[in-house]
Amino acid sequence: MQLNKRPTDKQNQKLDLKSVLTLATTVLLGTTHAVNADEPSTKDNWSFDSAFLYYGEGDRVTAAEGIIAASKTFNDDKRLNLKLTIDALTGASANGAVAQPNVQTFTRPSGNGQFQVAAGEVPLDDTFKDTRVQFNAQWTQPIAPDYTASVGAHISKEYDYLSLGVNGNLAVDFNQKNSTFSVGMSYFLDTFEPEGGIPNPFTSVGTNFNDDDDDDYKSRQLADDDEYQGTRLTDSDDKTTIDLMLGFTQVINRRMITQFNYSYSMVDGYLTDPFKILSVVNQAGLTQDYLYEKRPDKRQKQSLYAQAKYHFDSTVLDLSYRYMWDDWKINSHTIDSRLRIPLSSNSYIEPHFRYYQQAAADFYQPFLQQADPLPKFASADYRIGEMNAYTAGIKYGMTLQGGNELSFRLEYYSQRPTSAGHQEPGVLADMEIYQGVDAIIAQVSYSF
Amino acid sequence: MAKRQNIMNKFTIQSSLLTATILLTGCSSLGVQPWERDLLAKKEMALTASPIDAALDDHIYFSKEASSGGKSFGGGGCGCN
């Protein structure tokens, strides 16, 4: 009886979703393996992973991100992976200026209008809004016994940003496939076209470009103003990133596998953030001016990464450590751990803990002092300052009938910027200079 | 002087080869036979068990912190940093 059981409507729906996606993928690729009810094996070759993620910082940034990834294994272990990512960002982020005992007025980064920040509040620019679409394709295949090659392409587009990338990787297995050595390289070309153009570093942001007092300050079109245009360099700028990676994977025994990577990254071009500014304060700590930030046009990063996975009787431990250092004098330690605990034959929970510690860039400073000469480079972006960050989360996953997987993930991320020893003159001693960020991350994933 | 440098170079090469040999010999005694891969073959034992989670996490931390990559390429990709 069991063999003759007809599929239920629900099962049909699931099959239909997969069929539609399979058909869409094959049509897009122009392959001739169209979905055919008589060829269930062909149809089953495509597998899909999808996820929706919500990221919320409360009164700051909120992001929603959706991913769908399709993969298919062809004859001879040739593999194609395709991934589409769409995300939307909205909310407020710190613009770099310090809090003051009085109300502060800022020109929006686009030059269109101004906004005010209350006394004692860390200035947040609330014009942060963007939608991004990203597409990745990766082809992997064996090229000789024990040799696997992989090539990929990446394109990401948002309103004011375009990123194009290619990558290649070669892996060699030896010692009965217990050891793998890999070498990889990637190249990215990113173009930034911020609304209002690229600001001239260290020029005054200013707040009174337009002298027409009849205008409501919120509706001023500063982009047409000559004085405003004097603070702009060009409409767009770009940067290139070359990444090199050497990897070594080693099976230790039946229960344990390890990985070690060395990465070198060279970023060249426009690395300044056009939306970030610095307050210039006097000896009383009161803001006298705001200047656009300025970063070097080169950055060399290196990192060492080690990971171990251990299979206990039923639980699996995933432990990793990364040390990163660069020529901006930033260095960081990251420890990440996950423990997958089975609850039954088809469900599990996975607690996750991550710790991150970062030392500041040598040109990071929370504000500029009027009495000091202008440094060569300066940024008050807390993300290149000194900080500790923690992530604690839990994932619950289950295997559904038919082998499809459904999982839920809930995490809490806390960033705690700390002082790298900058003295705070006058009123700044009573202001919050290093404000923390707390975020909730919620995710649903479905694989079919 | 040149002779001394040559001896030093030879010494460096020899010690590098020796280190590499020790490492490779050490690694060759590690590992399992093909029929002992039952646990390692499980999906949850893959080095990146959930690529989707890894991609989402990379995007979050790339936009909030000054470090990226390490496990995989940490290059460009978005204007979020």
PDB file of N, CA, C and O in Angstrom, chain A residues 311-366:
ATOM      1  N   HIS A 311      34.296  15.781  15.961  1.00  0.00           N
ATOM      2  CA  HIS A 311      33.047  15.035  16.103  1.00  0.00           C
ATOM      3  C   HIS A 311      33.122  14.190  17.380  1.00  0.00           C
ATOM      4  O   HIS A 311      33.852  13.202  17.431  1.00  0.00           O
ATOM      5  N   PHE A 312      32.408  14.638  18.421  1.00  0.00           N
ATOM      6  CA  PHE A 312      32.300  13.805  19.623  1.00  0.00           C
ATOM      7  C   PHE A 312      31.330  12.665  19.305  1.00  0.00           C
ATOM      8  O   PHE A 312      31.004  12.457  18.142  1.00  0.00           O
ATOM      9  N   ASP A 313      30.832  11.951  20.295  1.00  0.00           N
ATOM     10  CA  ASP A 313      29.929  10.837  20.020  1.00  0.00           C
ATOM     11  C   ASP A 313      28.762  11.258  19.125  1.00  0.00           C
ATOM     12  O   ASP A 313      28.424  10.592  18.171  1.00  0.00           O
ATOM     13  N   SER A 314      28.152  12.401  19.474  1.00  0.00           N
ATOM     14  CA  SER A 314      27.065  12.875  18.618  1.00  0.00           C
ATOM     15  C   SER A 314      27.180  14.374  18.327  1.00  0.00           C
ATOM     16  O   SER A 314      26.730  14.836  17.287  1.00  0.00           O
ATOM     17  N   THR A 315      27.786  15.150  19.218  1.00  0.00           N
ATOM     18  CA  THR A 315      27.885  16.593  18.978  1.00  0.00           C
ATOM     19  C   THR A 315      29.116  16.907  18.126  1.00  0.00           C
ATOM     20  O   THR A 315      30.081  16.147  18.101  1.00  0.00           O
ATOM     21  N   VAL A 316      29.047  18.062  17.429  1.00  0.00           N
ATOM     22  CA  VAL A 316      30.164  18.495  16.581  1.00  0.00           C
ATOM     23  C   VAL A 316      30.611  19.885  17.032  1.00  0.00           C
ATOM     24  O   VAL A 316      29.803  20.813  17.102  1.00  0.00           O
ATOM     25  N   LEU A 317      31.893  20.028  17.347  1.00  0.00           N
ATOM     26  CA  LEU A 317      32.448  21.312  17.754  1.00  0.00           C
ATOM     27  C   LEU A 317      33.172  21.941  16.570  1.00  0.00           C
ATOM     28  O   LEU A 317      33.964  21.283  15.889  1.00  0.00           O
ATOM     29  N   ASP A 318      32.890  23.239  16.335  1.00  0.00           N
ATOM     30  CA  ASP A 318      33.545  23.994  15.266  1.00  0.00           C
ATOM     31  C   ASP A 318      34.226  25.193  15.925  1.00  0.00           C
ATOM     32  O   ASP A 318      33.557  26.077  16.461  1.00  0.00           O
ATOM     33  N   LEU A 319      35.548  25.204  15.931  1.00  0.00           N
ATOM     34  CA  LEU A 319      36.289  26.245  16.639  1.00  0.00           C
ATOM     35  C   LEU A 319      37.257  26.904  15.665  1.00  0.00           C
ATOM     36  O   LEU A 319      37.974  26.211  14.942  1.00  0.00           O
ATOM     37  N   SER A 320      37.264  28.249  15.638  1.00  0.00           N
ATOM     38  CA  SER A 320      38.213  28.911  14.739  1.00  0.00           C
ATOM     39  C   SER A 320      38.798  30.163  15.371  1.00  0.00           C
ATOM     40  O   SER A 320      38.203  30.769  16.271  1.00  0.00           O
ATOM     41  N   TYR A 321      39.969  30.544  14.879  1.00  0.00           N
ATOM     42  CA  TYR A 321      40.653  31.741  15.355  1.00  0.00           C
ATOM     43  C   TYR A 321      41.263  32.455  14.157  1.00  0.00           C
ATOM     44  O   TYR A 321      41.809  31.810  13.248  1.00  0.00           O
ATOM     45  N   ARG A 322      41.158  33.776  14.142  1.00  0.00           N
ATOM     46  CA  ARG A 322      41.767  34.571  13.072  1.00  0.00           C
ATOM     47  C   ARG A 322      42.560  35.724  13.675  1.00  0.00           C
ATOM     48  O   ARG A 322      42.070  36.420  14.567  1.00  0.00           O
ATOM     49  N   TYR A 323      43.771  35.905  13.182  1.00  0.00           N
ATOM     50  CA  TYR A 323      44.535  37.093  13.550  1.00  0.00           C
ATOM     51  C   TYR A 323      44.730  37.905  12.284  1.00  0.00           C
ATOM     52  O   TYR A 323      45.214  37.395  11.272  1.00  0.00           O
ATOM     53  N   MET A 324      44.328  39.174  12.313  1.00  0.00           N
ATOM     54  CA  MET A 324      44.449  40.032  11.142  1.00  0.00           C
ATOM     55  C   MET A 324      45.312  41.229  11.507  1.00  0.00           C
ATOM     56  O   MET A 324      45.199  41.750  12.620  1.00  0.00           O
ATOM     57  N   TRP A 325      46.184  41.652  10.575  1.00  0.00           N
ATOM     58  CA  TRP A 325      46.953  42.878  10.810  1.00  0.00           C
ATOM     59  C   TRP A 325      47.120  43.608   9.481  1.00  0.00           C
ATOM     60  O   TRP A 325      47.055  42.991   8.414  1.00  0.00           O
ATOM     61  N   ASP A 326      47.299  44.929   9.536  1.00  0.00           N
ATOM     62  CA  ASP A 326      47.460  45.685   8.292  1.00  0.00           C
ATOM     63  C   ASP A 326      48.420  46.858   8.493  1.00  0.00           C
ATOM     64  O   ASP A 326      48.884  47.110   9.609  1.00  0.00           O
ATOM     65  N   ASP A 327      48.705  47.573   7.389  1.00  0.00           N
ATOM     66  CA  ASP A 327      49.654  48.680   7.474  1.00  0.00           C
ATOM     67  C   ASP A 327      48.984  49.982   7.928  1.00  0.00           C
ATOM     68  O   ASP A 327      49.621  51.026   7.924  1.00  0.00           O
ATOM     69  N   TRP A 328      47.708  49.937   8.306  1.00  0.00           N
ATOM     70  CA  TRP A 328      47.068  51.061   8.989  1.00  0.00           C
ATOM     71  C   TRP A 328      47.245  50.891  10.511  1.00  0.00           C
ATOM     72  O   TRP A 328      46.660  51.604  11.283  1.00  0.00           O
ATOM     73  N   LYS A 329      47.973  49.822  10.890  1.00  0.00           N
ATOM     74  CA  LYS A 329      48.241  49.472  12.282  1.00  0.00           C
ATOM     75  C   LYS A 329      47.004  48.931  13.012  1.00  0.00           C
ATOM     76  O   LYS A 329      46.942  48.910  14.233  1.00  0.00           O
ATOM     77  N   ILE A 330      46.011  48.520  12.209  1.00  0.00           N
ATOM     78  CA  ILE A 330      44.866  47.828  12.810  1.00  0.00           C
ATOM     79  C   ILE A 330      45.282  46.373  12.993  1.00  0.00           C
ATOM     80  O   ILE A 330      45.934  45.801  12.115  1.00  0.00           O
ATOM     81  N   ASN A 331      44.964  45.780  14.120  1.00  0.00           N
ATOM     82  CA  ASN A 331      45.076  44.327  14.218  1.00  0.00           C
ATOM     83  C   ASN A 331      43.866  43.818  14.983  1.00  0.00           C
ATOM     84  O   ASN A 331      43.239  44.568  15.738  1.00  0.00           O
ATOM     85  N   SER A 332      43.515  42.569  14.734  1.00  0.00           N
ATOM     86  CA  SER A 332      42.316  42.048  15.397  1.00  0.00           C
ATOM     87  C   SER A 332      42.441  40.558  15.676  1.00  0.00           C
ATOM     88  O   SER A 332      43.166  39.840  14.983  1.00  0.00           O
ATOM     89  N   HIS A 333      41.749  40.150  16.733  1.00  0.00           N
ATOM     90  CA  HIS A 333      41.647  38.735  17.096  1.00  0.00           C
ATOM     91  C   HIS A 333      40.163  38.346  17.018  1.00  0.00           C
ATOM     92  O   HIS A 333      39.323  39.058  17.553  1.00  0.00           O
ATOM     93  N   THR A 334      39.869  37.231  16.364  1.00  0.00           N
ATOM     94  CA  THR A 334      38.483  36.750  16.281  1.00  0.00           C
ATOM     95  C   THR A 334      38.450  35.284  16.699  1.00  0.00           C
ATOM     96  O   THR A 334      39.195  34.471  16.158  1.00  0.00           O
ATOM     97  N   ILE A 335      37.609  34.987  17.667  1.00  0.00           N
ATOM     98  CA  ILE A 335      37.410  33.586  18.069  1.00  0.00           C
ATOM     99  C   ILE A 335      35.944  33.258  17.806  1.00  0.00           C
ATOM    100  O   ILE A 335      35.053  34.022  18.189  1.00  0.00           O
ATOM    101  N   ASP A 336      35.711  32.157  17.115  1.00  0.00           N
ATOM    102  CA  ASP A 336      34.343  31.780  16.763  1.00  0.00           C
ATOM    103  C   ASP A 336      34.131  30.320  17.151  1.00  0.00           C
ATOM    104  O   ASP A 336      34.979  29.471  16.874  1.00  0.00           O
ATOM    105  N   SER A 337      33.026  30.046  17.827  1.00  0.00           N
ATOM    106  CA  SER A 337      32.778  28.655  18.214  1.00  0.00           C
ATOM    107  C   SER A 337      31.307  28.286  18.039  1.00  0.00           C
ATOM    108  O   SER A 337      30.411  29.096  18.290  1.00  0.00           O
ATOM    109  N   ARG A 338      31.101  27.094  17.550  1.00  0.00           N
ATOM    110  CA  ARG A 338      29.743  26.559  17.366  1.00  0.00           C
ATOM    111  C   ARG A 338      29.741  25.129  17.877  1.00  0.00           C
ATOM    112  O   ARG A 338      30.701  24.395  17.680  1.00  0.00           O
ATOM    113  N   LEU A 339      28.649  24.751  18.521  1.00  0.00           N
ATOM    114  CA  LEU A 339      28.519  23.380  19.004  1.00  0.00           C
ATOM    115  C   LEU A 339      27.176  22.849  18.534  1.00  0.00           C
ATOM    116  O   LEU A 339      26.120  23.353  18.940  1.00  0.00           O
ATOM    117  N   ARG A 340      27.226  21.862  17.638  1.00  0.00           N
ATOM    118  CA  ARG A 340      25.971  21.322  17.093  1.00  0.00           C
ATOM    119  C   ARG A 340      25.567  20.117  17.920  1.00  0.00           C
ATOM    120  O   ARG A 340      26.281  19.110  17.980  1.00  0.00           O
ATOM    121  N   ILE A 341      24.408  20.254  18.581  1.00  0.00           N
ATOM    122  CA  ILE A 341      23.940  19.195  19.482  1.00  0.00           C
ATOM    123  C   ILE A 341      22.667  18.579  18.906  1.00  0.00           C
ATOM    124  O   ILE A 341      21.645  19.262  18.790  1.00  0.00           O
ATOM    125  N   PRO A 342      22.689  17.298  18.555  1.00  0.00           N
ATOM    126  CA  PRO A 342      21.474  16.669  18.032  1.00  0.00           C
ATOM    127  C   PRO A 342      20.416  16.533  19.131  1.00  0.00           C
ATOM    128  O   PRO A 342      20.752  16.209  20.283  1.00  0.00           O
ATOM    129  N   LEU A 343      19.164  16.824  18.784  1.00  0.00           N
ATOM    130  CA  LEU A 343      18.070  16.660  19.745  1.00  0.00           C
ATOM    131  C   LEU A 343      17.344  15.353  19.473  1.00  0.00           C
ATOM    132  O   LEU A 343      16.805  14.729  20.370  1.00  0.00           O
ATOM    133  N   SER A 344      17.331  14.989  18.187  1.00  0.00           N
ATOM    134  CA  SER A 344      16.731  13.714  17.780  1.00  0.00           C
ATOM    135  C   SER A 344      17.411  13.319  16.482  1.00  0.00           C
ATOM    136  O   SER A 344      18.379  13.969  16.077  1.00  0.00           O
ATOM    137  N   SER A 345      16.916  12.294  15.810  1.00  0.00           N
ATOM    138  CA  SER A 345      17.576  11.864  14.575  1.00  0.00           C
ATOM    139  C   SER A 345      17.425  12.905  13.469  1.00  0.00           C
ATOM    140  O   SER A 345      18.171  12.902  12.496  1.00  0.00           O
ATOM    141  N   ASN A 346      16.431  13.819  13.612  1.00  0.00           N
ATOM    142  CA  ASN A 346      16.248  14.793  12.531  1.00  0.00           C
ATOM    143  C   ASN A 346      16.164  16.249  13.007  1.00  0.00           C
ATOM    144  O   ASN A 346      15.598  17.096  12.327  1.00  0.00           O
ATOM    145  N   SER A 347      16.707  16.545  14.188  1.00  0.00           N
ATOM    146  CA  SER A 347      16.732  17.951  14.615  1.00  0.00           C
ATOM    147  C   SER A 347      17.950  18.207  15.502  1.00  0.00           C
ATOM    148  O   SER A 347      18.508  17.278  16.090  1.00  0.00           O
ATOM    149  N   TYR A 348      18.340  19.475  15.572  1.00  0.00           N
ATOM    150  CA  TYR A 348      19.511  19.833  16.373  1.00  0.00           C
ATOM    151  C   TYR A 348      19.407  21.280  16.849  1.00  0.00           C
ATOM    152  O   TYR A 348      18.639  22.069  16.279  1.00  0.00           O
ATOM    153  N   ILE A 349      20.163  21.612  17.888  1.00  0.00           N
ATOM    154  CA  ILE A 349      20.353  23.021  18.238  1.00  0.00           C
ATOM    155  C   ILE A 349      21.852  23.298  18.151  1.00  0.00           C
ATOM    156  O   ILE A 349      22.675  22.398  18.345  1.00  0.00           O
ATOM    157  N   GLU A 350      22.167  24.569  17.852  1.00  0.00           N
ATOM    158  CA  GLU A 350      23.575  24.928  17.699  1.00  0.00           C
ATOM    159  C   GLU A 350      23.851  26.277  18.364  1.00  0.00           C
ATOM    160  O   GLU A 350      23.613  27.327  17.769  1.00  0.00           O
ATOM    161  N   PRO A 351      24.343  26.271  19.602  1.00  0.00           N
ATOM    162  CA  PRO A 351      24.745  27.541  20.219  1.00  0.00           C
ATOM    163  C   PRO A 351      25.989  28.091  19.502  1.00  0.00           C
ATOM    164  O   PRO A 351      26.824  27.314  19.030  1.00  0.00           O
ATOM    165  N   HIS A 352      26.078  29.404  19.421  1.00  0.00           N
ATOM    166  CA  HIS A 352      27.180  30.063  18.715  1.00  0.00           C
ATOM    167  C   HIS A 352      27.711  31.194  19.581  1.00  0.00           C
ATOM    168  O   HIS A 352      26.936  31.965  20.143  1.00  0.00           O
ATOM    169  N   PHE A 353      29.021  31.279  19.707  1.00  0.00           N
ATOM    170  CA  PHE A 353      29.612  32.403  20.417  1.00  0.00           C
ATOM    171  C   PHE A 353      30.798  32.921  19.618  1.00  0.00           C
ATOM    172  O   PHE A 353      31.611  32.143  19.123  1.00  0.00           O
ATOM    173  N   ARG A 354      30.871  34.258  19.483  1.00  0.00           N
ATOM    174  CA  ARG A 354      31.974  34.874  18.747  1.00  0.00           C
ATOM    175  C   ARG A 354      32.516  36.044  19.551  1.00  0.00           C
ATOM    176  O   ARG A 354      31.744  36.824  20.132  1.00  0.00           O
ATOM    177  N   TYR A 355      33.824  36.158  19.610  1.00  0.00           N
ATOM    178  CA  TYR A 355      34.454  37.282  20.293  1.00  0.00           C
ATOM    179  C   TYR A 355      35.394  37.965  19.312  1.00  0.00           C
ATOM    180  O   TYR A 355      36.153  37.301  18.597  1.00  0.00           O
ATOM    181  N   TYR A 356      35.345  39.296  19.263  1.00  0.00           N
ATOM    182  CA  TYR A 356      36.175  40.055  18.343  1.00  0.00           C
ATOM    183  C   TYR A 356      36.813  41.216  19.083  1.00  0.00           C
ATOM    184  O   TYR A 356      36.139  41.932  19.842  1.00  0.00           O
ATOM    185  N   GLN A 357      38.126  41.379  18.895  1.00  0.00           N
ATOM    186  CA  GLN A 357      38.834  42.490  19.530  1.00  0.00           C
ATOM    187  C   GLN A 357      39.683  43.177  18.475  1.00  0.00           C
ATOM    188  O   GLN A 357      40.391  42.510  17.716  1.00  0.00           O
ATOM    189  N   GLN A 358      39.594  44.503  18.432  1.00  0.00           N
ATOM    190  CA  GLN A 358      40.270  45.255  17.372  1.00  0.00           C
ATOM    191  C   GLN A 358      41.049  46.429  17.937  1.00  0.00           C
ATOM    192  O   GLN A 358      40.544  47.153  18.801  1.00  0.00           O
ATOM    193  N   ALA A 359      42.290  46.635  17.448  1.00  0.00           N
ATOM    194  CA  ALA A 359      43.071  47.821  17.808  1.00  0.00           C
ATOM    195  C   ALA A 359      42.864  48.877  16.725  1.00  0.00           C
ATOM    196  O   ALA A 359      42.619  48.546  15.559  1.00  0.00           O
ATOM    197  N   ALA A 360      42.954  50.149  17.098  1.00  0.00           N
ATOM    198  CA  ALA A 360      42.607  51.248  16.190  1.00  0.00           C
ATOM    199  C   ALA A 360      43.653  51.472  15.101  1.00  0.00           C
ATOM    200  O   ALA A 360      44.839  51.181  15.281  1.00  0.00           O
ATOM    201  N   ALA A 361      43.188  52.029  13.963  1.00  0.00           N
ATOM    202  CA  ALA A 361      44.104  52.488  12.913  1.00  0.00           C
ATOM    203  C   ALA A 361      44.930  53.637  13.471  1.00  0.00           C
ATOM    204  O   ALA A 361      44.450  54.399  14.320  1.00  0.00           O
ATOM    205  N   ASP A 362      46.177  53.799  12.963  1.00  0.00           N
ATOM    206  CA  ASP A 362      47.031  54.847  13.542  1.00  0.00           C
ATOM    207  C   ASP A 362      46.508  56.253  13.264  1.00  0.00           C
ATOM    208  O   ASP A 362      46.859  57.193  13.968  1.00  0.00           O
ATOM    209  N   PHE A 363      45.637  56.418  12.258  1.00  0.00           N
ATOM    210  CA  PHE A 363      45.104  57.766  11.968  1.00  0.00           C
ATOM    211  C   PHE A 363      43.695  57.961  12.535  1.00  0.00           C
ATOM    212  O   PHE A 363      43.051  58.971  12.284  1.00  0.00           O
ATOM    213  N   TYR A 364      43.202  56.946  13.278  1.00  0.00           N
ATOM    214  CA  TYR A 364      41.886  57.109  13.899  1.00  0.00           C
ATOM    215  C   TYR A 364      41.965  58.131  15.017  1.00  0.00           C
ATOM    216  O   TYR A 364      42.867  58.075  15.858  1.00  0.00           O
ATOM    217  N   GLN A 365      41.060  59.086  15.040  1.00  0.00           N
ATOM    218  CA  GLN A 365      40.929  59.957  16.207  1.00  0.00           C
ATOM    219  C   GLN A 365      39.493  60.434  16.306  1.00  0.00           C
ATOM    220  O   GLN A 365      38.861  60.748  15.302  1.00  0.00           O
ATOM    221  N   PRO A 366      38.943  60.444  17.523  1.00  0.00           N
ATOM    222  CA  PRO A 366      37.516  60.735  17.661  1.00  0.00           C
ATOM    223  C   PRO A 366      37.155  62.172  17.302  1.00  0.00           C
ATOM    224  O   PRO A 366      35.989  62.470  17.034  1.00  0.00           O
TER     225      PRO A 366
END
